[in-house]
mmCIF file of C-alpha atoms in Angstrom:
data_model
loop_
_atom_site.group_PDB
_atom_site.id
_atom_site.type_symbol
_atom_site.label_atom_id
_atom_site.label_comp_id
_atom_site.label_asym_id
_atom_site.label_seq_id
_atom_site.Cartn_x
_atom_site.Cartn_y
_atom_site.Cartn_z
ATOM 1 C CA MET M 1 85.506 129.461 152.071
ATOM 2 C CA ASP M 2 85.068 131.233 148.754
ATOM 3 C CA PHE M 3 82.344 129.841 146.513
ATOM 4 C CA ASP M 4 82.751 130.237 142.767
ATOM 5 C CA PHE M 5 79.254 129.784 141.311
ATOM 6 C CA GLY M 6 80.541 129.901 137.725
ATOM 7 C CA LYS M 7 83.047 127.072 138.296
ATOM 8 C CA CYS M 8 80.420 125.043 140.137
ATOM 9 C CA MET M 9 77.968 125.365 137.264
ATOM 10 C CA MET M 10 80.699 124.525 134.767
ATOM 11 C CA ARG M 11 81.547 121.319 136.659
ATOM 12 C CA LYS M 12 77.873 120.370 136.689
ATOM 13 C CA PHE M 13 77.620 121.142 132.985
ATOM 14 C CA ILE M 14 80.675 119.033 132.172
ATOM 15 C CA LEU M 15 79.346 116.214 134.316
ATOM 16 C CA PHE M 16 75.990 116.429 132.517
ATOM 17 C CA ILE M 17 77.679 116.246 129.113
ATOM 18 C CA PHE M 18 79.755 113.276 130.259
ATOM 19 C CA VAL M 19 76.759 111.342 131.573
ATOM 20 C CA PHE M 20 74.522 112.229 128.658
ATOM 21 C CA SER M 21 77.116 111.398 126.022
ATOM 22 C CA PHE M 22 77.741 107.928 127.413
ATOM 23 C CA GLN M 23 74.313 106.988 128.662
ATOM 24 C CA PHE M 24 74.254 103.944 126.410
ATOM 25 C CA PHE M 25 77.454 102.495 127.826
ATOM 26 C CA PRO M 26 78.066 100.920 131.237
ATOM 27 C CA VAL M 27 80.992 102.008 133.381
ATOM 28 C CA HIS M 28 83.658 99.546 134.454
ATOM 29 C CA GLY M 29 82.457 96.943 136.887
ATOM 30 C CA GLN M 30 78.988 96.479 135.397
ATOM 31 C CA ASP M 31 78.251 93.155 133.760
ATOM 32 C CA THR M 32 75.377 94.115 131.462
ATOM 33 C CA LEU M 33 75.853 95.556 127.989
ATOM 34 C CA ALA M 34 73.763 98.351 126.553
ATOM 35 C CA THR M 35 71.411 97.189 123.796
ATOM 36 C CA VAL M 36 69.956 98.908 120.750
ATOM 37 C CA THR M 37 67.344 97.943 118.171
ATOM 38 C CA ALA M 38 68.347 97.786 114.528
ATOM 39 C CA GLU M 39 66.261 99.951 112.236
ATOM 40 C CA LYS M 40 65.622 99.605 108.531
ATOM 41 C CA GLY M 41 68.803 100.263 106.582
ATOM 42 C CA ASP M 42 71.138 99.766 109.541
ATOM 43 C CA GLY M 43 74.381 97.895 109.046
ATOM 44 C CA ILE M 44 76.982 97.100 111.674
ATOM 45 C CA TYR M 45 79.167 100.081 110.822
ATOM 46 C CA SER M 46 76.278 102.547 110.653
ATOM 47 C CA LEU M 47 74.719 101.192 113.867
ATOM 48 C CA LEU M 48 77.952 101.587 115.810
ATOM 49 C CA ARG M 49 78.557 105.064 114.402
ATOM 50 C CA LYS M 50 75.005 106.068 115.309
ATOM 51 C CA HIS M 51 75.635 105.174 118.936
ATOM 52 C CA GLY M 52 79.004 106.834 119.259
ATOM 53 C CA VAL M 53 81.208 103.756 118.936
ATOM 54 C CA ASN M 54 84.172 103.673 116.564
ATOM 55 C CA PRO M 55 83.097 100.999 114.030
ATOM 56 C CA TYR M 56 86.637 100.319 112.818
ATOM 57 C CA GLU M 57 87.854 99.586 116.340
ATOM 58 C CA TYR M 58 84.839 97.663 117.673
ATOM 59 C CA TYR M 59 83.444 95.928 114.558
ATOM 60 C CA HIS M 60 84.874 92.495 115.351
ATOM 61 C CA GLU M 61 83.917 92.686 119.022
ATOM 62 C CA PHE M 62 80.342 93.567 118.011
ATOM 63 C CA VAL M 63 80.203 90.523 115.726
ATOM 64 C CA ASP M 64 81.609 88.274 118.449
ATOM 65 C CA ILE M 65 78.978 89.218 121.047
ATOM 66 C CA ASN M 66 76.074 89.192 118.562
ATOM 67 C CA LEU M 67 77.098 86.275 116.344
ATOM 68 C CA ASP M 68 73.960 84.207 116.979
ATOM 69 C CA ASN M 69 71.781 87.138 116.005
ATOM 70 C CA LEU M 70 73.382 87.974 112.639
ATOM 71 C CA ARG M 71 72.490 86.778 109.162
ATOM 72 C CA ASP M 72 75.538 85.274 107.439
ATOM 73 C CA SER M 73 77.519 86.495 110.454
ATOM 74 C CA VAL M 74 77.654 90.041 109.072
ATOM 75 C CA HIS M 75 74.099 91.349 108.543
ATOM 76 C CA LEU M 76 71.655 92.812 111.043
ATOM 77 C CA TYR M 77 67.994 91.865 111.240
ATOM 78 C CA GLU M 78 65.641 94.824 111.283
ATOM 79 C CA GLY M 79 63.774 95.089 114.604
ATOM 80 C CA ARG M 80 66.119 92.822 116.546
ATOM 81 C CA THR M 81 68.050 93.928 119.605
ATOM 82 C CA TYR M 82 71.860 93.997 119.612
ATOM 83 C CA ALA M 83 74.416 94.444 122.358
ATOM 84 C CA ILE M 84 76.873 97.311 122.011
ATOM 85 C CA PRO M 85 80.505 96.635 123.007
ATOM 86 C CA LYS M 86 81.740 98.300 126.167
ATOM 87 C CA VAL M 87 83.769 101.422 125.529
ATOM 88 C CA PRO M 88 86.536 101.727 128.140
ATOM 89 C CA LEU M 89 86.045 104.824 130.265
ATOM 90 C CA ASP M 90 88.113 106.228 133.093
ATOM 91 C CA THR M 91 85.297 107.694 135.148
ATOM 92 C CA ILE M 92 87.089 109.414 138.058
ATOM 93 C CA PRO M 93 87.774 112.169 138.306
ATOM 94 C CA VAL M 94 85.337 113.240 135.592
ATOM 95 C CA VAL M 95 86.921 116.564 134.664
ATOM 96 C CA ASP M 96 90.437 115.098 134.544
ATOM 97 C CA SER M 97 89.192 112.251 132.354
ATOM 98 C CA ILE M 98 87.610 114.629 129.874
ATOM 99 C CA GLN M 99 90.709 116.812 129.788
ATOM 100 C CA ARG M 100 92.954 113.793 129.243
ATOM 101 C CA GLN M 101 90.736 112.430 126.446
ATOM 102 C CA ALA M 102 90.716 115.846 124.762
ATOM 103 C CA LYS M 103 94.513 115.960 124.975
ATOM 104 C CA GLU M 104 94.797 112.493 123.457
ATOM 105 C CA VAL M 105 92.498 113.457 120.588
ATOM 106 C CA LYS M 106 94.627 116.490 119.828
ATOM 107 C CA GLU M 107 97.736 114.336 119.695
ATOM 108 C CA VAL M 108 96.326 111.963 117.060
ATOM 109 C CA GLU M 109 97.844 112.857 113.703
ATOM 110 C CA ALA M 110 95.314 113.512 110.960
ATOM 111 C CA LYS M 111 95.597 114.431 107.299
ATOM 112 C CA THR M 112 92.911 115.302 104.780
ATOM 113 C CA TYR M 113 92.505 113.939 101.259
ATOM 114 C CA ASP M 114 89.758 115.532 99.196
ATOM 115 C CA ILE M 115 89.502 112.514 96.910
ATOM 116 C CA PHE M 116 87.704 110.602 99.686
ATOM 117 C CA GLY M 117 84.851 113.130 99.741
ATOM 118 C CA GLU M 118 83.779 115.650 102.362
ATOM 119 C CA LYS M 119 82.561 113.134 104.964
ATOM 120 C CA HIS M 120 85.552 110.813 104.650
ATOM 121 C CA LYS M 121 88.447 113.112 103.761
ATOM 122 C CA THR M 122 90.049 113.073 107.238
ATOM 123 C CA VAL M 123 92.452 110.166 107.734
ATOM 124 C CA LEU M 124 93.505 109.509 111.315
ATOM 125 C CA SER M 125 96.849 107.881 111.963
ATOM 126 C CA LYS M 126 96.269 104.408 113.409
ATOM 127 C CA SER M 127 99.844 103.157 113.303
ATOM 128 C CA GLU M 128 103.067 103.235 111.290
ATOM 129 C CA ARG M 129 102.941 99.540 110.459
ATOM 130 C CA LEU M 130 103.174 100.301 106.729
ATOM 131 C CA LYS M 131 105.698 103.122 106.959
ATOM 132 C CA GLY M 132 108.039 102.956 103.970
ATOM 133 C CA ALA M 133 105.639 100.921 101.831
ATOM 134 C CA ILE M 134 104.246 102.261 98.549
ATOM 135 C CA TYR M 135 101.004 100.956 97.044
ATOM 136 C CA TYR M 136 99.528 101.548 93.597
ATOM 137 C CA LEU M 137 95.775 100.947 93.580
ATOM 138 C CA VAL M 138 93.949 100.386 90.297
ATOM 139 C CA SER M 139 90.168 99.945 90.239
ATOM 140 C CA GLY M 140 88.844 98.146 87.183
ATOM 141 C CA HIS M 141 87.443 99.924 84.126
ATOM 142 C CA GLY M 142 86.318 103.567 84.461
ATOM 143 C CA GLY M 143 85.957 106.512 82.081
ATOM 144 C CA PRO M 144 84.266 105.314 78.881
ATOM 145 C CA ASP M 145 84.161 101.722 80.155
ATOM 146 C CA PRO M 146 81.748 100.954 83.022
ATOM 147 C CA GLY M 147 82.753 97.288 83.079
ATOM 148 C CA ALA M 148 80.194 94.621 83.913
ATOM 149 C CA MET M 149 76.663 95.945 84.354
ATOM 150 C CA ALA M 150 73.475 94.730 86.015
ATOM 151 C CA VAL M 151 70.083 96.015 87.123
ATOM 152 C CA TYR M 152 69.151 96.359 90.782
ATOM 153 C CA ALA M 153 65.831 97.779 92.024
ATOM 154 C CA GLY M 154 65.148 98.998 88.511
ATOM 155 C CA LYS M 155 68.407 100.949 88.224
ATOM 156 C CA SER M 156 71.562 100.181 86.282
ATOM 157 C CA ILE M 157 74.669 99.491 88.337
ATOM 158 C CA SER M 158 78.207 99.078 87.038
ATOM 159 C CA GLU M 159 81.392 97.349 88.070
ATOM 160 C CA ASP M 160 83.631 100.405 87.922
ATOM 161 C CA GLU M 161 81.690 102.360 90.570
ATOM 162 C CA TYR M 162 81.822 99.576 93.179
ATOM 163 C CA ALA M 163 85.425 98.638 92.457
ATOM 164 C CA TYR M 164 86.336 102.307 92.838
ATOM 165 C CA ASP M 165 84.484 102.693 96.145
ATOM 166 C CA ILE M 166 86.226 99.649 97.623
ATOM 167 C CA THR M 167 89.565 100.925 96.309
ATOM 168 C CA LEU M 168 89.075 104.299 97.996
ATOM 169 C CA ARG M 169 88.211 102.596 101.277
ATOM 170 C CA LEU M 170 91.321 100.419 100.950
ATOM 171 C CA ALA M 171 93.460 103.485 100.213
ATOM 172 C CA LYS M 172 92.184 105.178 103.367
ATOM 173 C CA GLU M 173 92.973 102.099 105.470
ATOM 174 C CA LEU M 174 96.515 101.880 104.095
ATOM 175 C CA LEU M 175 97.152 105.595 104.599
ATOM 176 C CA GLY M 176 95.979 105.250 108.182
ATOM 177 C CA HIS M 177 98.814 102.787 108.794
ATOM 178 C CA GLY M 178 101.508 105.023 107.331
ATOM 179 C CA ALA M 179 101.723 103.809 103.722
ATOM 180 C CA SER M 180 102.210 105.974 100.650
ATOM 181 C CA VAL M 181 99.327 105.382 98.231
ATOM 182 C CA TYR M 182 98.803 106.227 94.553
ATOM 183 C CA ILE M 183 95.191 105.973 93.387
ATOM 184 C CA ILE M 184 95.617 105.365 89.671
ATOM 185 C CA ILE M 185 91.987 105.576 88.485
ATOM 186 C CA ARG M 186 90.427 108.684 90.016
ATOM 187 C CA ASP M 187 87.076 110.451 90.219
ATOM 188 C CA GLU M 188 87.500 113.738 92.045
ATOM 189 C CA ASN M 189 83.767 114.284 92.673
ATOM 190 C CA ASP M 190 82.647 110.853 93.868
ATOM 191 C CA GLY M 191 84.560 110.077 97.031
ATOM 192 C CA ILE M 192 83.639 107.233 99.389
ATOM 193 C CA ARG M 193 79.876 106.752 99.196
ATOM 194 C CA GLU M 194 77.422 105.229 101.663
ATOM 195 C CA GLU M 195 74.595 104.541 99.211
ATOM 196 C CA ARG M 196 73.664 101.073 98.009
ATOM 197 C CA ILE M 197 73.101 102.202 94.433
ATOM 198 C CA LEU M 198 76.136 104.132 93.224
ATOM 199 C CA GLU M 199 75.216 106.478 90.412
ATOM 200 C CA MET M 200 77.102 105.845 87.196
ATOM 201 C CA ASP M 201 79.226 108.459 85.470
ATOM 202 C CA ARG M 202 82.100 108.465 83.009
ATOM 203 C CA ASP M 203 84.328 111.262 84.277
ATOM 204 C CA GLU M 204 87.067 109.116 85.804
ATOM 205 C CA VAL M 205 90.647 109.916 84.799
ATOM 206 C CA ALA M 206 93.991 108.152 85.105
ATOM 207 C CA TYR M 207 96.697 109.478 87.445
ATOM 208 C CA PRO M 208 97.344 112.310 87.644
ATOM 209 C CA ASP M 209 94.639 113.650 85.281
ATOM 210 C CA LYS M 210 94.914 111.768 81.999
ATOM 211 C CA VAL M 211 91.871 111.064 79.841
ATOM 212 C CA ILE M 212 91.105 107.341 79.793
ATOM 213 C CA PRO M 213 91.161 105.975 76.193
ATOM 214 C CA LEU M 214 88.134 104.346 74.595
ATOM 215 C CA ASN M 215 90.099 101.425 73.171
ATOM 216 C CA GLN M 216 90.456 98.602 75.695
ATOM 217 C CA ARG M 217 94.087 97.757 74.975
ATOM 218 C CA ASP M 218 95.024 101.440 75.060
ATOM 219 C CA ARG M 219 93.278 101.765 78.433
ATOM 220 C CA LEU M 220 95.221 98.875 79.892
ATOM 221 C CA GLN M 221 98.507 100.036 78.384
ATOM 222 C CA GLN M 222 97.949 103.502 79.870
ATOM 223 C CA ARG M 223 97.651 101.977 83.336
ATOM 224 C CA VAL M 224 100.718 99.815 82.806
ATOM 225 C CA ASP M 225 102.761 102.837 81.704
ATOM 226 C CA ILE M 226 101.640 104.955 84.672
ATOM 227 C CA VAL M 227 102.423 102.246 87.236
ATOM 228 C CA ASN M 228 105.763 101.344 85.658
ATOM 229 C CA ASP M 229 106.857 104.998 85.454
ATOM 230 C CA LEU M 230 106.017 105.483 89.145
ATOM 231 C CA TYR M 231 107.822 102.252 89.952
ATOM 232 C CA LYS M 232 111.006 103.627 88.332
ATOM 233 C CA GLN M 233 110.651 106.913 90.213
ATOM 234 C CA ASN M 234 110.434 105.029 93.516
ATOM 235 C CA LYS M 235 113.207 102.569 92.706
ATOM 236 C CA GLY M 236 114.587 100.827 95.770
ATOM 237 C CA ALA M 237 111.436 101.228 97.875
ATOM 238 C CA TYR M 238 109.030 98.464 98.875
ATOM 239 C CA GLN M 239 106.320 98.716 96.185
ATOM 240 C CA ARG M 240 103.157 96.728 95.516
ATOM 241 C CA LEU M 241 100.264 96.953 93.054
ATOM 242 C CA ILE M 242 96.673 95.997 93.891
ATOM 243 C CA VAL M 243 94.079 95.789 91.107
ATOM 244 C CA THR M 244 90.402 95.499 92.076
ATOM 245 C CA HIS M 245 87.618 94.178 89.846
ATOM 246 C CA VAL M 246 84.025 93.022 90.313
ATOM 247 C CA ASP M 247 83.714 89.838 88.275
ATOM 248 C CA SER M 248 80.958 89.280 85.704
ATOM 249 C CA ARG M 249 80.487 85.538 85.397
ATOM 250 C CA SER M 250 77.149 83.921 84.634
ATOM 251 C CA VAL M 251 74.140 85.356 86.457
ATOM 252 C CA GLY M 252 73.633 82.259 88.578
ATOM 253 C CA GLN M 253 77.232 81.919 89.734
ATOM 254 C CA ASN M 254 77.979 83.177 93.227
ATOM 255 C CA ILE M 255 81.729 83.567 93.838
ATOM 256 C CA ASP M 256 83.995 84.318 96.756
ATOM 257 C CA VAL M 257 86.855 86.795 96.567
ATOM 258 C CA PHE M 258 89.658 85.550 94.283
ATOM 259 C CA PHE M 259 93.295 86.677 94.121
ATOM 260 C CA TYR M 260 95.651 86.358 91.143
ATOM 261 C CA HIS M 261 99.388 86.948 90.787
ATOM 262 C CA HIS M 262 102.183 86.572 88.229
ATOM 263 C CA GLU M 263 103.421 83.001 88.007
ATOM 264 C CA LYS M 264 107.081 84.049 88.307
ATOM 265 C CA SER M 265 106.638 86.600 91.092
ATOM 266 C CA GLN M 266 107.287 85.167 94.550
ATOM 267 C CA ASN M 267 106.499 88.530 96.135
ATOM 268 C CA GLY M 268 103.236 88.766 94.217
ATOM 269 C CA LYS M 269 102.349 85.230 95.241
ATOM 270 C CA ARG M 270 103.051 86.027 98.893
ATOM 271 C CA LEU M 271 100.920 89.181 98.742
ATOM 272 C CA ALA M 272 97.990 87.285 97.221
ATOM 273 C CA GLU M 273 98.450 84.444 99.700
ATOM 274 C CA SER M 274 98.570 86.818 102.687
ATOM 275 C CA ILE M 275 95.282 88.458 101.743
ATOM 276 C CA HIS M 276 93.745 85.059 100.962
ATOM 277 C CA LYS M 277 94.818 83.729 104.386
ATOM 278 C CA THR M 278 93.226 86.756 106.033
ATOM 279 C CA PHE M 279 89.917 86.118 104.254
ATOM 280 C CA GLU M 280 90.008 82.447 105.212
ATOM 281 C CA ALA M 281 90.537 83.390 108.865
ATOM 282 C CA LYS M 282 87.720 85.959 108.786
ATOM 283 C CA TYR M 283 85.277 83.480 107.264
ATOM 284 C CA LYS M 284 86.240 80.858 109.837
ATOM 285 C CA GLN M 285 85.697 83.390 112.612
ATOM 286 C CA TYR M 286 82.493 85.063 111.430
ATOM 287 C CA GLN M 287 80.906 82.452 109.152
ATOM 288 C CA PRO M 288 81.981 79.102 110.664
ATOM 289 C CA ASN M 289 79.184 77.210 108.918
ATOM 290 C CA ARG M 290 80.230 78.418 105.476
ATOM 291 C CA THR M 291 83.303 77.208 103.597
ATOM 292 C CA TYR M 292 85.362 79.921 101.928
ATOM 293 C CA SER M 293 85.931 78.886 98.319
ATOM 294 C CA GLY M 294 88.031 81.819 97.124
ATOM 295 C CA THR M 295 91.519 80.986 95.852
ATOM 296 C CA PHE M 296 94.825 82.615 95.009
ATOM 297 C CA GLU M 297 96.596 81.477 91.874
ATOM 298 C CA ASP M 298 98.815 82.637 89.031
ATOM 299 C CA ARG M 299 97.055 84.179 86.065
ATOM 300 C CA THR M 300 99.722 85.717 83.908
ATOM 301 C CA SER M 301 97.355 85.969 80.933
ATOM 302 C CA LEU M 302 95.801 89.089 82.465
ATOM 303 C CA PHE M 303 97.347 92.160 80.821
ATOM 304 C CA LEU M 304 98.106 94.082 84.028
ATOM 305 C CA VAL M 305 99.453 90.973 85.733
ATOM 306 C CA LYS M 306 101.782 90.297 82.825
ATOM 307 C CA LYS M 307 103.016 93.810 82.015
ATOM 308 C CA THR M 308 103.383 95.725 85.302
ATOM 309 C CA HIS M 309 106.693 95.769 87.194
ATOM 310 C CA PRO M 310 105.735 95.876 90.906
ATOM 311 C CA ALA M 311 104.781 92.667 92.651
ATOM 312 C CA MET M 312 101.011 92.639 92.501
ATOM 313 C CA THR M 313 97.725 90.949 93.214
ATOM 314 C CA PHE M 314 94.608 91.117 91.057
ATOM 315 C CA ILE M 315 91.438 90.856 93.156
ATOM 316 C CA GLU M 316 87.977 89.833 91.977
ATOM 317 C CA ILE M 317 85.466 90.907 94.609
ATOM 318 C CA GLY M 318 82.351 89.073 93.421
ATOM 319 C CA ASN M 319 79.845 88.694 90.602
ATOM 320 C CA ILE M 320 77.844 91.878 90.113
ATOM 321 C CA ARG M 321 75.228 89.926 88.151
ATOM 322 C CA ASN M 322 74.576 87.431 90.933
ATOM 323 C CA GLU M 323 71.885 88.263 93.488
ATOM 324 C CA LYS M 324 73.851 87.016 96.503
ATOM 325 C CA ASP M 325 77.012 88.810 95.438
ATOM 326 C CA GLN M 326 75.013 91.985 94.825
ATOM 327 C CA ARG M 327 74.006 92.001 98.483
ATOM 328 C CA ARG M 328 77.674 91.751 99.425
ATOM 329 C CA ILE M 329 78.810 94.488 97.050
ATOM 330 C CA LEU M 330 75.934 96.970 97.374
ATOM 331 C CA ASP M 331 75.992 97.118 101.176
ATOM 332 C CA PRO M 332 78.410 99.943 102.127
ATOM 333 C CA ASP M 333 79.269 98.168 105.388
ATOM 334 C CA ASN M 334 80.297 95.110 103.376
ATOM 335 C CA ARG M 335 82.440 97.257 101.097
ATOM 336 C CA GLN M 336 84.158 98.677 104.163
ATOM 337 C CA ALA M 337 84.671 95.204 105.613
ATOM 338 C CA LEU M 338 86.170 93.979 102.330
ATOM 339 C CA ALA M 339 88.578 96.922 102.252
ATOM 340 C CA LYS M 340 89.577 96.376 105.870
ATOM 341 C CA TRP M 341 90.165 92.646 105.376
ATOM 342 C CA ILE M 342 92.300 93.336 102.293
ATOM 343 C CA SER M 343 94.288 95.919 104.253
ATOM 344 C CA GLU M 344 94.905 93.421 107.062
ATOM 345 C CA GLY M 345 96.256 90.951 104.522
ATOM 346 C CA VAL M 346 98.455 93.688 103.062
ATOM 347 C CA ILE M 347 99.837 94.472 106.537
ATOM 348 C CA LEU M 348 100.474 90.767 107.115
ATOM 349 C CA ASP M 349 102.444 90.581 103.876
ATOM 350 C CA TYR M 350 104.513 93.674 104.699
ATOM 351 C CA GLU M 351 105.362 92.613 108.247
ATOM 352 C CA GLU M 352 106.336 89.072 107.251
ATOM 353 C CA ARG M 353 108.505 90.072 104.300
#
């Protein structure tokens, strides 16, 4: 019998990589889950990423199995131990499994969008559930107008930066499900950011590269004109507009996420209601002891609600001047969760149309 030392060593090397890479995870048939200890600064998404688990796929399963050990059903406690969801593995034969997984990875469609930043620019195709749908995403304020402002840890923070970050995350989710997305307010050098304190700047522009006016009414009219022009260009297609703001009510007022629509738009009402229903379901699942008080309602007095042509929803994420809401908005994992929940509501609306 011939003995190929090189092939033998390669098999051992592959086997070593396989075992080493998945040492945290049990193979099928084992009942125990691997556990990890949360360190300072860890969130659910970052913890899962750190241990090689896709946070977008396993986020909800992680919450389910660790629910009694989470603050407000979404936050980790530093120093506590958490169970990691099982990652399905086909363990035999090892080499065939690795080759098959590599083949599957190659077959996943991916596109890059520089606007999301270097670390987030790759968008993997998750589905085609939103194929044929067009979304216009407008984050509040920007350019010369930072929107509502507050101070956190001695540094100024502004509404426009957090609304923009959530909008980018939402855009990436929608693109991943096959939608066409126009990001109306844009900052080419920010991208999706993982920091709690998002540095302020004033270099945002309006699609495609228009200077944002100083005058408030002119700013709003510019956005209306851009969206309505695009709406005409895409006449006949399924089109929706989503506007994202971070509210600035009184300092002491903690608010849930609110959704507004045009009083005469049944499609806008359904979009707002679909996202609202999704948030209600998520709160019931992950925060059963807390009543969700966010609402959806008509608010035609808002300029963008009144003047834009696509069916739309206007979303207020929270109160940037409230301490509790700041924790929700400043945590990058929370911003990702908000974007994902909104996207699930958007999918619900599109599939039930």
